[in-house]
Short mmCIF file of C-alpha atoms in Angstrom, two decimals:
data_model
loop_
_atom_site.label_atom_id
_atom_site.label_comp_id
_atom_site.label_asym_id
_atom_site.label_seq_id
_atom_site.Cartn_x
_atom_site.Cartn_y
_atom_site.Cartn_z
CA GLY A 1 -2.71 -9.56 4.21
CA ALA A 2 0.74 -11.09 4.67
CA SER A 3 1.95 -11.67 1.12
CA SER A 4 3.67 -8.34 0.48
CA GLY A 5 4.39 -4.84 1.76
CA ILE A 6 3.66 -3.97 5.36
CA GLY A 7 2.03 -7.32 6.12
CA LEU A 8 4.99 -9.37 4.90
CA GLU A 9 7.53 -7.20 6.73
CA LEU A 10 5.44 -7.31 9.89
CA CYS A 11 5.50 -11.11 9.77
CA ARG A 12 9.25 -11.01 9.16
CA GLN A 13 9.99 -8.73 12.12
CA LEU A 14 7.67 -10.54 14.53
CA LYS A 15 9.02 -13.94 13.50
CA ALA A 16 12.56 -12.67 14.07
CA ARG A 17 11.79 -11.90 17.69
CA GLY A 18 10.29 -15.32 18.32
CA ASN A 19 6.56 -14.89 17.77
CA ILE A 20 4.46 -17.65 16.19
CA ILE A 21 2.93 -16.20 13.04
CA TYR A 22 -0.15 -17.17 11.04
CA GLY A 23 -0.20 -15.18 7.81
CA THR A 24 -3.21 -15.07 5.50
CA CYS A 25 -3.26 -14.41 1.78
CA ARG A 26 -5.16 -15.15 -1.39
CA LYS A 27 -2.15 -16.87 -2.97
CA PRO A 28 1.12 -17.70 -1.17
CA ASN A 29 4.52 -16.75 -2.58
CA ASP A 30 8.21 -17.49 -2.03
CA ASP A 31 8.66 -14.46 0.23
CA MET A 32 6.07 -15.80 2.66
CA GLN A 33 7.70 -19.23 2.60
CA ALA A 34 11.09 -17.67 3.38
CA VAL A 35 9.77 -16.03 6.56
CA GLY A 36 8.74 -19.39 7.98
CA MET A 37 5.23 -18.37 8.94
CA ASN A 38 2.19 -20.63 9.02
CA ILE A 39 0.47 -19.77 5.74
CA ILE A 40 -3.30 -19.74 5.36
CA GLU A 41 -4.16 -19.28 1.70
CA GLY A 42 -7.40 -18.65 -0.13
CA ILE A 43 -8.42 -15.80 2.18
CA ASP A 44 -10.16 -12.82 0.58
CA VAL A 45 -11.61 -10.27 3.01
CA THR A 46 -14.14 -9.10 0.42
CA ASP A 47 -15.79 -12.54 0.53
CA ASP A 48 -18.74 -12.72 2.91
CA ASN A 49 -17.65 -16.26 3.82
CA VAL A 50 -14.18 -15.15 4.92
CA GLY A 51 -15.12 -15.55 8.58
CA ALA A 52 -16.05 -19.20 8.19
CA ALA A 53 -12.89 -19.88 6.19
CA LEU A 54 -10.68 -18.30 8.85
CA SER A 55 -12.44 -20.03 11.73
CA LYS A 56 -11.95 -23.40 10.04
CA ALA A 57 -8.29 -22.77 9.16
CA LEU A 58 -7.46 -21.50 12.67
CA GLU A 59 -9.56 -23.95 14.65
CA GLY A 60 -8.02 -24.50 18.06
CA VAL A 61 -5.52 -21.64 17.71
CA LYS A 62 -5.46 -19.04 20.50
CA ILE A 63 -4.67 -15.56 19.17
CA ASP A 64 -2.73 -13.08 21.28
CA VAL A 65 -2.61 -10.37 18.61
CA LEU A 66 -4.92 -10.17 15.60
CA VAL A 67 -3.62 -7.75 12.96
CA ASN A 68 -6.05 -6.55 10.29
CA ASN A 69 -3.62 -5.46 7.59
CA ALA A 70 -5.30 -6.33 4.29
CA GLY A 71 -6.12 -3.11 2.47
CA GLY A 72 -6.56 -1.59 -0.94
CA PHE A 73 -6.59 1.71 -2.80
CA THR A 74 -7.90 0.65 -6.17
CA THR A 75 -9.52 -2.39 -7.77
CA LYS A 76 -7.24 -5.12 -9.11
CA GLU A 77 -8.34 -4.31 -12.66
CA ASN A 78 -7.58 -0.61 -12.34
CA LYS A 79 -4.29 -1.26 -10.55
CA GLU A 80 -3.11 -3.46 -13.41
CA THR A 81 -4.34 -1.27 -16.27
CA ILE A 82 -4.00 2.25 -14.86
CA GLY A 83 -1.68 1.91 -11.87
CA ILE A 84 -1.09 5.06 -9.91
CA GLY A 85 -3.24 6.90 -12.47
CA SER A 86 -6.22 5.29 -10.75
CA MET A 87 -6.00 8.18 -8.27
CA SER A 88 -7.90 10.15 -10.89
CA LEU A 89 -10.87 7.79 -10.35
CA GLN A 90 -11.18 9.10 -6.79
CA LYS A 91 -11.38 12.79 -7.67
CA LEU A 92 -14.69 14.59 -7.27
CA GLU A 93 -15.09 15.31 -10.98
CA SER A 94 -14.21 11.79 -12.15
CA LEU A 95 -15.25 9.60 -9.23
CA ASP A 96 -15.77 5.93 -10.09
CA LEU A 97 -18.33 4.41 -7.71
CA SER A 98 -16.82 0.95 -8.19
CA GLU A 99 -13.74 2.35 -6.44
CA MET A 100 -15.92 3.48 -3.54
CA ARG A 101 -17.49 0.03 -3.19
CA TYR A 102 -14.15 -1.79 -3.48
CA ASN A 103 -12.48 0.37 -0.83
CA PHE A 104 -15.41 -0.06 1.54
CA GLU A 105 -15.41 -3.85 1.13
CA VAL A 106 -11.67 -4.20 1.70
CA ASN A 107 -10.76 -1.42 4.12
CA THR A 108 -13.93 -1.07 6.18
CA LEU A 109 -15.90 -4.31 6.16
CA GLY A 110 -12.84 -6.56 5.90
CA PRO A 111 -11.48 -5.84 9.40
CA LEU A 112 -14.97 -6.05 10.89
CA LYS A 113 -15.68 -9.46 9.34
CA VAL A 114 -12.30 -10.87 10.36
CA SER A 115 -12.45 -9.50 13.91
CA ARG A 116 -15.98 -10.81 14.50
CA ALA A 117 -15.12 -14.25 13.15
CA LEU A 118 -12.02 -14.69 15.31
CA LEU A 119 -13.10 -12.83 18.43
CA GLU A 120 -13.69 -15.94 20.53
CA GLN A 121 -10.16 -17.10 19.73
CA VAL A 122 -8.53 -13.85 20.85
CA THR A 123 -6.96 -14.18 24.31
CA SER A 124 -9.27 -12.69 26.96
CA PRO A 125 -8.21 -10.84 28.95
CA GLY A 126 -5.02 -9.46 27.43
CA GLY A 127 -5.59 -10.01 23.72
CA LYS A 128 -5.14 -7.29 21.12
CA ILE A 129 -6.82 -6.40 17.83
CA ALA A 130 -4.76 -4.05 15.65
CA ILE A 131 -6.21 -2.36 12.58
CA ILE A 132 -3.78 -0.88 10.06
CA THR A 133 -5.47 2.32 8.99
CA SER A 134 -4.36 5.71 7.65
CA LEU A 135 -4.16 9.35 8.57
CA MET A 136 -6.15 9.83 5.37
CA GLY A 137 -9.11 8.56 7.40
CA SER A 138 -8.85 11.55 9.73
CA ILE A 139 -11.73 14.00 9.35
CA THR A 140 -9.79 16.74 11.11
CA ASP A 141 -6.79 16.32 8.78
CA ALA A 142 -8.75 15.78 5.56
CA SER A 143 -7.97 17.55 2.31
CA GLY A 144 -9.67 16.94 -1.03
CA GLY A 145 -9.56 13.96 -3.37
CA SER A 146 -9.08 10.23 -2.72
CA TYR A 147 -12.77 10.00 -1.82
CA ALA A 148 -12.94 6.20 -1.80
CA TYR A 149 -9.84 5.60 0.27
CA ARG A 150 -10.46 8.43 2.75
CA THR A 151 -14.07 7.40 3.32
CA SER A 152 -13.22 3.74 3.82
CA LYS A 153 -10.49 4.54 6.35
CA ALA A 154 -12.71 6.97 8.25
CA GLY A 155 -15.23 4.14 8.41
CA VAL A 156 -12.79 1.58 9.78
CA ASN A 157 -11.59 4.12 12.35
CA MET A 158 -15.15 4.28 13.67
CA ILE A 159 -15.35 0.47 13.66
CA GLY A 160 -12.14 0.29 15.69
CA LYS A 161 -13.38 2.85 18.18
CA ALA A 162 -16.68 1.00 18.59
CA LEU A 163 -14.87 -2.32 19.01
CA SER A 164 -12.73 -0.80 21.76
CA ALA A 165 -15.88 0.05 23.71
CA ASP A 166 -17.58 -3.30 23.09
CA LEU A 167 -14.53 -5.37 24.01
CA LYS A 168 -13.41 -3.45 27.08
CA GLU A 169 -15.15 -5.81 29.50
CA LYS A 170 -13.44 -8.77 27.83
CA GLY A 171 -10.07 -7.15 28.46
CA VAL A 172 -9.28 -7.04 24.74
CA SER A 173 -7.61 -3.87 23.48
CA VAL A 174 -8.09 -2.36 20.04
CA GLY A 175 -5.62 -0.08 18.29
CA LEU A 176 -5.89 1.89 15.05
CA ILE A 177 -2.41 2.26 13.56
CA HIS A 178 -1.28 4.67 10.85
CA PRO A 179 2.07 3.32 9.62
CA GLY A 180 3.08 6.52 7.84
CA MET A 181 3.99 6.98 4.18
CA ILE A 182 5.66 3.71 3.30
CA ARG A 183 7.42 2.67 0.08
CA THR A 184 5.47 -0.38 -1.14
CA GLN A 185 3.56 -1.43 -4.27
CA PHE A 186 0.27 -0.68 -2.49
CA GLY A 187 -1.08 1.85 -4.99
CA GLY A 188 0.72 0.55 -8.05
CA ASP A 189 4.22 0.85 -9.49
CA VAL A 190 6.15 3.17 -7.14
CA SER A 191 8.48 4.15 -9.98
CA LYS A 192 5.57 6.02 -11.53
CA LEU A 193 4.80 8.10 -8.45
CA PRO A 194 5.45 11.85 -8.52
CA GLU A 195 8.91 12.70 -7.17
CA ALA A 196 7.42 14.91 -4.46
CA MET A 197 5.53 11.89 -3.10
CA THR A 198 8.45 9.46 -3.22
CA LYS A 199 10.63 11.89 -1.28
CA MET A 200 8.19 11.70 1.64
CA GLN A 201 8.10 7.89 1.72
CA ARG A 202 10.08 5.81 4.18
CA SER A 203 11.24 2.20 3.93
CA VAL A 204 8.85 -0.58 4.82
CA GLU A 205 11.35 -1.75 7.44
CA ASP A 206 11.18 1.60 9.26
CA GLY A 207 7.42 1.75 8.91
CA VAL A 208 6.92 -1.67 10.44
CA LYS A 209 9.26 -0.91 13.35
CA GLY A 210 6.73 1.74 14.32
CA VAL A 211 3.78 -0.61 13.82
CA VAL A 212 5.39 -3.18 16.13
CA ALA A 213 6.01 -0.47 18.73
CA ALA A 214 2.34 0.57 18.56
CA ILE A 215 1.16 -3.04 18.96
CA ASP A 216 3.42 -3.48 21.98
CA GLU A 217 2.06 -0.27 23.51
CA MET A 218 -1.59 -1.29 23.17
CA SER A 219 -3.49 -1.99 26.38
CA VAL A 220 -7.03 -1.85 27.72
CA ASP A 221 -6.19 1.53 29.28
CA ASN A 222 -5.39 3.11 25.90
CA SER A 223 -7.77 1.00 23.80
CA GLY A 224 -9.31 2.89 20.90
CA THR A 225 -6.28 5.10 20.33
CA PHE A 226 -5.53 6.27 16.78
CA TRP A 227 -1.75 5.82 16.69
CA HIS A 228 0.84 7.32 14.37
CA ALA A 229 3.56 4.64 14.30
CA ASN A 230 6.14 7.29 13.32
CA TYR A 231 8.66 4.90 11.77
CA GLY A 232 9.93 3.67 15.13
CA ASP A 233 10.98 7.15 16.24
CA GLY A 234 8.49 7.42 19.10
CA LEU A 235 4.73 6.93 18.93
CA LYS A 236 2.36 9.84 18.35
CA THR A 237 -1.41 10.05 18.15
CA CYS A 238 -3.36 11.07 15.06
CA PRO A 239 -6.21 13.61 15.05
CA TRP A 240 -9.67 12.15 14.54
#
């Protein structure tokens, strides 16, 4: 997920410090081209054949850090027609099960399919698999609403924790990273968000500084940690 938001800025910051970047997307755009990354298009993590597509596109490439960033809050159709109002489709009294299925496919199964497909190409020992998740996937911290998104992120947190155990002997570390509340178009038009929510949001540049810090901190010794990237102001851990 490198075409916009956190993924695009992550590619931009990592490229600026000299890393070689392979960014995946469904359709490339001018912003990706401007970063100077190696673009792999036609990648949709909801497709069961995504693993084969990635393996073919990245054949022969050794991966030091695999970042699972692609994510979603609402279906493309609802995002375009309802926008931020699609949050109402994740309330208990008006829950749309298509939202549940979409979130699970993108946020939970997506990172698992990608990580499995590329595992043999991840540097071992010393490689890293980062999963961009959310504090909204914390069971301890949970409040009501956002059933689809919360459930999908709780699920991927468990996947990350299980991967950390399974990959320990390979010397591959796994990190679950909450970037914080970031100002992107992730859930729809940000201009339509409630003022109280926009006041809590930070810039994507600050958010990604923290994500980069968390990736750098990852090791086999702390594998499986649920990080709060904290906007580059010092890493914290999130409650499970």
